[in-house]
Amino acid sequence: MKITMKIAVCDGRREDRTRVRELLEAYQQESGSEIKHLEIREYASGAALCADDEFLQSCKLLFLDINMEAMEGLRTARQIKEKYPAIHVILVTACMNYALDGYKVKASRFLLKEDLEQTLGECMDDILKEIGQESQTITLDFVEGKIQLRADEIIYIETNKHKNVFYTQNRVLNIYKKMDELEEALRGMGFLRIHQSFLINMRYIVKISSYLMTLTTGKEISVPKSRYPEVKRQYTLFKTAL
């Protein structure tokens, strides 16, 4: 199925923004990709990017220069991932000095500027596969009615008395269905069962440390000691696959 994709390109150098745009347009035309239409917006600073909330709400991909002045690239990446966790952030850099910091801000990929012609196409292939997985849907009979949800809409599911509660990006839904059944229905979509009462979308995890999981919403959830090694292992595998 052909899709329309919104992409942001943020770089202080006009020529570098133009280069990324041209490579993306060439990829769309030459690769036979699933992209029907590209909507690309360019930004000369992190501040200008973060101010464009309307575009970012539906943006899927950000190419961001990590080497902008005063560490602006890293700060911008962190702000974007906190407010718009569904956006895939590709850090474009002249050197790999900030690679470790990039992982801390949950970047999906690193691309060296000097290698863009060789690496951008493969990067786009991988990102499109990931977006396809995120776009998987599930239809369930909630208390509120029969509703279809995308996997990437669901932040986490929590057991509350005799119900399970879905916390999504913009609403809360209730269902009388066992957590084991929900876990099975969402298998392969990026969810992690951390104990009997919680099923977490791993895209929204900020960190797991000292038996505590922190989500992009700020919510903190305790991870049982008995499950902690396996939870860490599963999350590491998920991040490595991105």
PDB file of C-alpha atoms in Angstrom:
ATOM      1  CA  MET A   1       0.000   0.000   0.000  1.00  0.00           C
ATOM      2  CA  LYS A   2       1.352   3.387  -1.026  1.00  0.00           C
ATOM      3  CA  ILE A   3       1.641   5.948   1.772  1.00  0.00           C
ATOM      4  CA  THR A   4       2.117   9.681   2.170  1.00  0.00           C
ATOM      5  CA  MET A   5       5.059  10.506   4.430  1.00  0.00           C
ATOM      6  CA  LYS A   6       5.856  13.741   6.205  1.00  0.00           C
ATOM      7  CA  ILE A   7       9.572  14.266   6.832  1.00  0.00           C
ATOM      8  CA  ALA A   8      11.363  17.092   8.663  1.00  0.00           C
ATOM      9  CA  VAL A   9      14.963  18.043   7.859  1.00  0.00           C
ATOM     10  CA  CYS A  10      16.737  20.202  10.442  1.00  0.00           C
ATOM     11  CA  ASP A  11      20.252  21.472   9.716  1.00  0.00           C
ATOM     12  CA  GLY A  12      21.932  24.831  10.105  1.00  0.00           C
ATOM     13  CA  ARG A  13      23.477  24.564   6.624  1.00  0.00           C
ATOM     14  CA  ARG A  14      21.122  25.151   3.697  1.00  0.00           C
ATOM     15  CA  GLU A  15      23.248  23.044   1.341  1.00  0.00           C
ATOM     16  CA  ASP A  16      23.065  20.061   3.695  1.00  0.00           C
ATOM     17  CA  ARG A  17      19.280  20.359   3.988  1.00  0.00           C
ATOM     18  CA  THR A  18      19.008  20.490   0.206  1.00  0.00           C
ATOM     19  CA  ARG A  19      21.223  17.427  -0.133  1.00  0.00           C
ATOM     20  CA  VAL A  20      19.033  15.358   2.197  1.00  0.00           C
ATOM     21  CA  ARG A  21      15.877  16.534   0.398  1.00  0.00           C
ATOM     22  CA  GLU A  22      17.280  15.588  -3.011  1.00  0.00           C
ATOM     23  CA  LEU A  23      18.378  12.157  -1.794  1.00  0.00           C
ATOM     24  CA  LEU A  24      14.923  11.509  -0.307  1.00  0.00           C
ATOM     25  CA  GLU A  25      13.202  12.548  -3.527  1.00  0.00           C
ATOM     26  CA  ALA A  26      15.546  10.321  -5.534  1.00  0.00           C
ATOM     27  CA  TYR A  27      14.829   7.409  -3.178  1.00  0.00           C
ATOM     28  CA  GLN A  28      11.108   7.817  -3.699  1.00  0.00           C
ATOM     29  CA  GLN A  29      11.450   7.907  -7.486  1.00  0.00           C
ATOM     30  CA  GLU A  30      14.050   5.188  -7.970  1.00  0.00           C
ATOM     31  CA  SER A  31      13.519   2.578  -5.291  1.00  0.00           C
ATOM     32  CA  GLY A  32       9.959   1.505  -6.001  1.00  0.00           C
ATOM     33  CA  SER A  33       9.277   2.233  -2.338  1.00  0.00           C
ATOM     34  CA  GLU A  34       5.898   2.358  -0.635  1.00  0.00           C
ATOM     35  CA  ILE A  35       5.994   6.169  -0.512  1.00  0.00           C
ATOM     36  CA  LYS A  36       3.341   7.686  -2.762  1.00  0.00           C
ATOM     37  CA  HIS A  37       4.011  11.288  -1.785  1.00  0.00           C
ATOM     38  CA  LEU A  38       6.715  13.056   0.226  1.00  0.00           C
ATOM     39  CA  GLU A  39       6.012  16.215   2.183  1.00  0.00           C
ATOM     40  CA  ILE A  40       9.385  17.562   3.320  1.00  0.00           C
ATOM     41  CA  ARG A  41       9.837  20.634   5.490  1.00  0.00           C
ATOM     42  CA  GLU A  42      13.226  22.205   6.182  1.00  0.00           C
ATOM     43  CA  TYR A  43      14.308  23.965   9.376  1.00  0.00           C
ATOM     44  CA  ALA A  44      17.487  25.945  10.001  1.00  0.00           C
ATOM     45  CA  SER A  45      17.354  25.560  13.795  1.00  0.00           C
ATOM     46  CA  GLY A  46      15.989  23.345  16.520  1.00  0.00           C
ATOM     47  CA  ALA A  47      13.832  26.198  17.792  1.00  0.00           C
ATOM     48  CA  ALA A  48      12.134  26.606  14.413  1.00  0.00           C
ATOM     49  CA  LEU A  49      11.517  22.866  14.240  1.00  0.00           C
ATOM     50  CA  CYS A  50      10.034  22.569  17.731  1.00  0.00           C
ATOM     51  CA  ALA A  51       7.740  25.528  17.064  1.00  0.00           C
ATOM     52  CA  ASP A  52       6.016  23.748  14.151  1.00  0.00           C
ATOM     53  CA  ASP A  53       3.696  21.650  16.307  1.00  0.00           C
ATOM     54  CA  GLU A  54       1.042  21.149  13.623  1.00  0.00           C
ATOM     55  CA  PHE A  55       3.499  19.464  11.244  1.00  0.00           C
ATOM     56  CA  LEU A  56       5.209  17.440  13.959  1.00  0.00           C
ATOM     57  CA  GLN A  57       1.903  15.944  15.110  1.00  0.00           C
ATOM     58  CA  SER A  58       1.743  13.913  11.890  1.00  0.00           C
ATOM     59  CA  CYS A  59       5.451  13.767  11.017  1.00  0.00           C
ATOM     60  CA  LYS A  60       6.960  10.281  10.800  1.00  0.00           C
ATOM     61  CA  LEU A  61      10.648  10.975  10.272  1.00  0.00           C
ATOM     62  CA  LEU A  62      13.194  13.631  11.262  1.00  0.00           C
ATOM     63  CA  PHE A  63      16.674  14.031   9.807  1.00  0.00           C
ATOM     64  CA  LEU A  64      18.536  16.114  12.385  1.00  0.00           C
ATOM     65  CA  ASP A  65      22.067  17.510  12.336  1.00  0.00           C
ATOM     66  CA  ILE A  66      23.528  16.551  15.696  1.00  0.00           C
ATOM     67  CA  ASN A  67      26.488  18.919  15.295  1.00  0.00           C
ATOM     68  CA  MET A  68      24.585  22.192  15.433  1.00  0.00           C
ATOM     69  CA  GLU A  69      26.060  24.839  17.717  1.00  0.00           C
ATOM     70  CA  ALA A  70      25.975  24.573  21.513  1.00  0.00           C
ATOM     71  CA  MET A  71      24.742  20.949  21.471  1.00  0.00           C
ATOM     72  CA  GLU A  72      21.445  22.185  20.000  1.00  0.00           C
ATOM     73  CA  GLY A  73      21.062  18.999  17.998  1.00  0.00           C
ATOM     74  CA  LEU A  74      20.983  16.737  21.055  1.00  0.00           C
ATOM     75  CA  ARG A  75      18.660  19.040  22.974  1.00  0.00           C
ATOM     76  CA  THR A  76      16.316  19.187  20.014  1.00  0.00           C
ATOM     77  CA  ALA A  77      16.337  15.393  19.617  1.00  0.00           C
ATOM     78  CA  ARG A  78      15.487  14.957  23.285  1.00  0.00           C
ATOM     79  CA  GLN A  79      12.617  17.455  23.124  1.00  0.00           C
ATOM     80  CA  ILE A  80      11.183  15.883  19.986  1.00  0.00           C
ATOM     81  CA  LYS A  81      11.265  12.319  21.361  1.00  0.00           C
ATOM     82  CA  GLU A  82       9.687  13.402  24.639  1.00  0.00           C
ATOM     83  CA  LYS A  83       6.795  15.246  22.982  1.00  0.00           C
ATOM     84  CA  TYR A  84       6.429  13.189  19.780  1.00  0.00           C
ATOM     85  CA  PRO A  85       7.664   9.659  20.594  1.00  0.00           C
ATOM     86  CA  ALA A  86       6.299   8.216  17.336  1.00  0.00           C
ATOM     87  CA  ILE A  87       8.742  10.271  15.239  1.00  0.00           C
ATOM     88  CA  HIS A  88      11.802   8.348  14.066  1.00  0.00           C
ATOM     89  CA  VAL A  89      14.856  10.556  14.613  1.00  0.00           C
ATOM     90  CA  ILE A  90      17.794  10.048  12.251  1.00  0.00           C
ATOM     91  CA  LEU A  91      20.889  11.850  13.518  1.00  0.00           C
ATOM     92  CA  VAL A  92      23.027  13.101  10.646  1.00  0.00           C
ATOM     93  CA  THR A  93      26.551  13.912  11.744  1.00  0.00           C
ATOM     94  CA  ALA A  94      29.965  14.867  10.409  1.00  0.00           C
ATOM     95  CA  CYS A  95      31.605  12.581  13.006  1.00  0.00           C
ATOM     96  CA  MET A  96      30.540   9.914  15.493  1.00  0.00           C
ATOM     97  CA  ASN A  97      31.693  11.720  18.648  1.00  0.00           C
ATOM     98  CA  TYR A  98      28.142  12.044  19.964  1.00  0.00           C
ATOM     99  CA  ALA A  99      27.005   8.489  19.225  1.00  0.00           C
ATOM    100  CA  LEU A 100      26.550   7.519  22.884  1.00  0.00           C
ATOM    101  CA  ASP A 101      24.574  10.692  23.587  1.00  0.00           C
ATOM    102  CA  GLY A 102      22.428   9.909  20.576  1.00  0.00           C
ATOM    103  CA  TYR A 103      21.380   6.586  22.047  1.00  0.00           C
ATOM    104  CA  LYS A 104      20.365   8.388  25.228  1.00  0.00           C
ATOM    105  CA  VAL A 105      17.920  10.540  23.276  1.00  0.00           C
ATOM    106  CA  LYS A 106      16.452   7.428  21.585  1.00  0.00           C
ATOM    107  CA  ALA A 107      17.664   8.135  18.064  1.00  0.00           C
ATOM    108  CA  SER A 108      16.692   5.455  15.539  1.00  0.00           C
ATOM    109  CA  ARG A 109      19.793   5.748  13.350  1.00  0.00           C
ATOM    110  CA  PHE A 110      23.084   7.582  12.801  1.00  0.00           C
ATOM    111  CA  LEU A 111      24.210   8.583   9.332  1.00  0.00           C
ATOM    112  CA  LEU A 112      27.549  10.151   8.465  1.00  0.00           C
ATOM    113  CA  LYS A 113      27.193  13.136   6.149  1.00  0.00           C
ATOM    114  CA  GLU A 114      30.044  11.964   3.958  1.00  0.00           C
ATOM    115  CA  ASP A 115      28.303   8.609   3.380  1.00  0.00           C
ATOM    116  CA  LEU A 116      24.721   9.756   2.793  1.00  0.00           C
ATOM    117  CA  GLU A 117      24.619   8.697  -0.857  1.00  0.00           C
ATOM    118  CA  GLN A 118      25.516   5.133   0.171  1.00  0.00           C
ATOM    119  CA  THR A 119      23.503   4.832   3.400  1.00  0.00           C
ATOM    120  CA  LEU A 120      20.294   6.842   3.147  1.00  0.00           C
ATOM    121  CA  GLY A 121      18.495   4.332   0.917  1.00  0.00           C
ATOM    122  CA  GLU A 122      19.130   1.381   3.239  1.00  0.00           C
ATOM    123  CA  CYS A 123      18.142   3.531   6.209  1.00  0.00           C
ATOM    124  CA  MET A 124      14.827   4.400   4.535  1.00  0.00           C
ATOM    125  CA  ASP A 125      14.161   0.727   3.734  1.00  0.00           C
ATOM    126  CA  ASP A 126      14.577  -0.153   7.421  1.00  0.00           C
ATOM    127  CA  ILE A 127      12.496   2.769   8.676  1.00  0.00           C
ATOM    128  CA  LEU A 128       9.617   1.923   6.326  1.00  0.00           C
ATOM    129  CA  LYS A 129       9.589  -1.632   7.692  1.00  0.00           C
ATOM    130  CA  GLU A 130       9.423  -0.283  11.242  1.00  0.00           C
ATOM    131  CA  ILE A 131       6.629   2.131  10.369  1.00  0.00           C
ATOM    132  CA  GLY A 132       4.744  -0.779   8.825  1.00  0.00           C
ATOM    133  CA  GLN A 133       4.979  -2.673  12.114  1.00  0.00           C
ATOM    134  CA  GLU A 134       3.839   0.375  14.066  1.00  0.00           C
ATOM    135  CA  SER A 135       0.848   0.732  11.763  1.00  0.00           C
ATOM    136  CA  GLN A 136      -0.404  -2.762  12.622  1.00  0.00           C
ATOM    137  CA  THR A 137      -3.890  -2.543  14.059  1.00  0.00           C
ATOM    138  CA  ILE A 138      -5.997  -4.414  16.559  1.00  0.00           C
ATOM    139  CA  THR A 139      -9.798  -4.273  16.866  1.00  0.00           C
ATOM    140  CA  LEU A 140     -11.306  -5.000  20.274  1.00  0.00           C
ATOM    141  CA  ASP A 141     -14.693  -4.800  21.999  1.00  0.00           C
ATOM    142  CA  PHE A 142     -14.133  -2.131  24.622  1.00  0.00           C
ATOM    143  CA  VAL A 143     -16.684  -0.907  27.148  1.00  0.00           C
ATOM    144  CA  GLU A 144     -16.782   2.183  24.954  1.00  0.00           C
ATOM    145  CA  GLY A 145     -17.585   0.098  21.835  1.00  0.00           C
ATOM    146  CA  LYS A 146     -15.762  -1.803  19.084  1.00  0.00           C
ATOM    147  CA  ILE A 147     -12.622   0.234  18.348  1.00  0.00           C
ATOM    148  CA  GLN A 148      -9.631  -0.248  16.068  1.00  0.00           C
ATOM    149  CA  LEU A 149      -6.271   0.950  17.416  1.00  0.00           C
ATOM    150  CA  ARG A 150      -2.845   1.197  15.826  1.00  0.00           C
ATOM    151  CA  ALA A 151      -0.086  -0.474  17.818  1.00  0.00           C
ATOM    152  CA  ASP A 152       1.839   2.788  18.119  1.00  0.00           C
ATOM    153  CA  GLU A 153      -1.198   4.561  19.646  1.00  0.00           C
ATOM    154  CA  ILE A 154      -1.157   2.364  22.747  1.00  0.00           C
ATOM    155  CA  ILE A 155       1.229   3.541  25.473  1.00  0.00           C
ATOM    156  CA  TYR A 156       0.496   0.838  28.040  1.00  0.00           C
ATOM    157  CA  ILE A 157      -2.248  -1.412  29.409  1.00  0.00           C
ATOM    158  CA  GLU A 158      -2.894  -1.713  33.140  1.00  0.00           C
ATOM    159  CA  THR A 159      -5.122  -4.067  35.116  1.00  0.00           C
ATOM    160  CA  ASN A 160      -7.597  -2.215  37.336  1.00  0.00           C
ATOM    161  CA  LYS A 161      -9.817  -4.491  39.413  1.00  0.00           C
ATOM    162  CA  HIS A 162     -11.758  -6.637  36.916  1.00  0.00           C
ATOM    163  CA  LYS A 163     -10.922  -4.546  33.850  1.00  0.00           C
ATOM    164  CA  ASN A 164      -7.874  -3.787  31.773  1.00  0.00           C
ATOM    165  CA  VAL A 165      -7.327  -0.134  30.923  1.00  0.00           C
ATOM    166  CA  PHE A 166      -5.718   1.014  27.660  1.00  0.00           C
ATOM    167  CA  TYR A 167      -3.809   4.287  27.951  1.00  0.00           C
ATOM    168  CA  THR A 168      -3.344   5.699  24.452  1.00  0.00           C
ATOM    169  CA  GLN A 169      -2.011   8.953  23.046  1.00  0.00           C
ATOM    170  CA  ASN A 170      -5.368  10.705  23.301  1.00  0.00           C
ATOM    171  CA  ARG A 171      -7.863   8.587  25.259  1.00  0.00           C
ATOM    172  CA  VAL A 172      -8.407   5.944  27.912  1.00  0.00           C
ATOM    173  CA  LEU A 173     -10.331   2.770  27.051  1.00  0.00           C
ATOM    174  CA  ASN A 174     -11.627  -0.058  29.237  1.00  0.00           C
ATOM    175  CA  ILE A 175     -12.049  -3.711  28.368  1.00  0.00           C
ATOM    176  CA  TYR A 176     -13.199  -6.899  30.083  1.00  0.00           C
ATOM    177  CA  LYS A 177     -10.554  -9.197  28.626  1.00  0.00           C
ATOM    178  CA  LYS A 178      -7.753 -11.098  30.327  1.00  0.00           C
ATOM    179  CA  MET A 179      -4.258  -9.625  30.181  1.00  0.00           C
ATOM    180  CA  ASP A 180      -2.916 -12.949  28.881  1.00  0.00           C
ATOM    181  CA  GLU A 181      -5.294 -12.699  25.915  1.00  0.00           C
ATOM    182  CA  LEU A 182      -4.299  -9.088  25.238  1.00  0.00           C
ATOM    183  CA  GLU A 183      -0.617  -9.996  25.403  1.00  0.00           C
ATOM    184  CA  GLU A 184      -1.169 -12.727  22.818  1.00  0.00           C
ATOM    185  CA  ALA A 185      -3.220 -10.436  20.550  1.00  0.00           C
ATOM    186  CA  LEU A 186      -0.418  -7.832  20.580  1.00  0.00           C
ATOM    187  CA  ARG A 187       2.433 -10.304  20.154  1.00  0.00           C
ATOM    188  CA  GLY A 188       5.003  -9.141  17.608  1.00  0.00           C
ATOM    189  CA  MET A 189       3.902  -5.502  17.858  1.00  0.00           C
ATOM    190  CA  GLY A 190       6.527  -4.274  20.332  1.00  0.00           C
ATOM    191  CA  PHE A 191       4.836  -4.877  23.680  1.00  0.00           C
ATOM    192  CA  LEU A 192       6.466  -6.128  26.880  1.00  0.00           C
ATOM    193  CA  ARG A 193       4.752  -7.797  29.857  1.00  0.00           C
ATOM    194  CA  ILE A 194       6.633  -6.567  32.914  1.00  0.00           C
ATOM    195  CA  HIS A 195       4.367  -8.272  35.457  1.00  0.00           C
ATOM    196  CA  GLN A 196       0.786  -9.484  35.811  1.00  0.00           C
ATOM    197  CA  SER A 197      -0.741  -6.008  35.776  1.00  0.00           C
ATOM    198  CA  PHE A 198       1.184  -4.144  33.050  1.00  0.00           C
ATOM    199  CA  LEU A 199       1.737  -4.570  29.313  1.00  0.00           C
ATOM    200  CA  ILE A 200       4.019  -1.823  27.981  1.00  0.00           C
ATOM    201  CA  ASN A 201       4.595  -0.492  24.471  1.00  0.00           C
ATOM    202  CA  MET A 202       8.407  -0.474  24.329  1.00  0.00           C
ATOM    203  CA  ARG A 203       8.417   2.551  21.995  1.00  0.00           C
ATOM    204  CA  TYR A 204       7.397   4.673  24.985  1.00  0.00           C
ATOM    205  CA  ILE A 205      10.078   3.479  27.407  1.00  0.00           C
ATOM    206  CA  VAL A 206      12.650   6.137  28.298  1.00  0.00           C
ATOM    207  CA  LYS A 207      14.797   3.985  30.562  1.00  0.00           C
ATOM    208  CA  ILE A 208      14.879   0.937  32.828  1.00  0.00           C
ATOM    209  CA  SER A 209      17.108   1.315  35.862  1.00  0.00           C
ATOM    210  CA  SER A 210      17.189   0.114  39.479  1.00  0.00           C
ATOM    211  CA  TYR A 211      14.010  -1.963  39.024  1.00  0.00           C
ATOM    212  CA  LEU A 212      12.110   1.068  37.770  1.00  0.00           C
ATOM    213  CA  MET A 213      10.754   1.711  34.273  1.00  0.00           C
ATOM    214  CA  THR A 214      10.168   5.301  33.139  1.00  0.00           C
ATOM    215  CA  LEU A 215       7.839   6.102  30.235  1.00  0.00           C
ATOM    216  CA  THR A 216       7.789   9.151  27.972  1.00  0.00           C
ATOM    217  CA  THR A 217       4.665  10.323  29.813  1.00  0.00           C
ATOM    218  CA  GLY A 218       6.674  10.513  33.035  1.00  0.00           C
ATOM    219  CA  LYS A 219       4.926   7.507  34.567  1.00  0.00           C
ATOM    220  CA  GLU A 220       7.196   5.225  36.593  1.00  0.00           C
ATOM    221  CA  ILE A 221       6.440   1.526  37.011  1.00  0.00           C
ATOM    222  CA  SER A 222       8.204  -0.898  39.326  1.00  0.00           C
ATOM    223  CA  VAL A 223       9.674  -3.996  37.694  1.00  0.00           C
ATOM    224  CA  PRO A 224       9.696  -7.114  39.913  1.00  0.00           C
ATOM    225  CA  LYS A 225      13.169  -8.340  40.780  1.00  0.00           C
ATOM    226  CA  SER A 226      12.380 -11.810  39.429  1.00  0.00           C
ATOM    227  CA  ARG A 227      11.473 -10.404  35.997  1.00  0.00           C
ATOM    228  CA  TYR A 228      14.015  -7.599  35.825  1.00  0.00           C
ATOM    229  CA  PRO A 229      16.776  -9.429  33.858  1.00  0.00           C
ATOM    230  CA  GLU A 230      14.309 -10.683  31.235  1.00  0.00           C
ATOM    231  CA  VAL A 231      12.617  -7.279  30.934  1.00  0.00           C
ATOM    232  CA  LYS A 232      16.011  -5.638  30.382  1.00  0.00           C
ATOM    233  CA  ARG A 233      16.958  -8.308  27.840  1.00  0.00           C
ATOM    234  CA  GLN A 234      13.736  -7.937  25.844  1.00  0.00           C
ATOM    235  CA  TYR A 235      13.990  -4.147  25.793  1.00  0.00           C
ATOM    236  CA  THR A 236      17.637  -4.304  24.685  1.00  0.00           C
ATOM    237  CA  LEU A 237      16.693  -6.657  21.842  1.00  0.00           C
ATOM    238  CA  PHE A 238      13.892  -4.305  20.805  1.00  0.00           C
ATOM    239  CA  LYS A 239      16.196  -1.285  20.761  1.00  0.00           C
ATOM    240  CA  THR A 240      18.918  -3.176  18.905  1.00  0.00           C
ATOM    241  CA  ALA A 241      16.428  -4.076  16.173  1.00  0.00           C
ATOM    242  CA  LEU A 242      15.528  -0.416  15.601  1.00  0.00           C
TER     243      LEU A 242
END
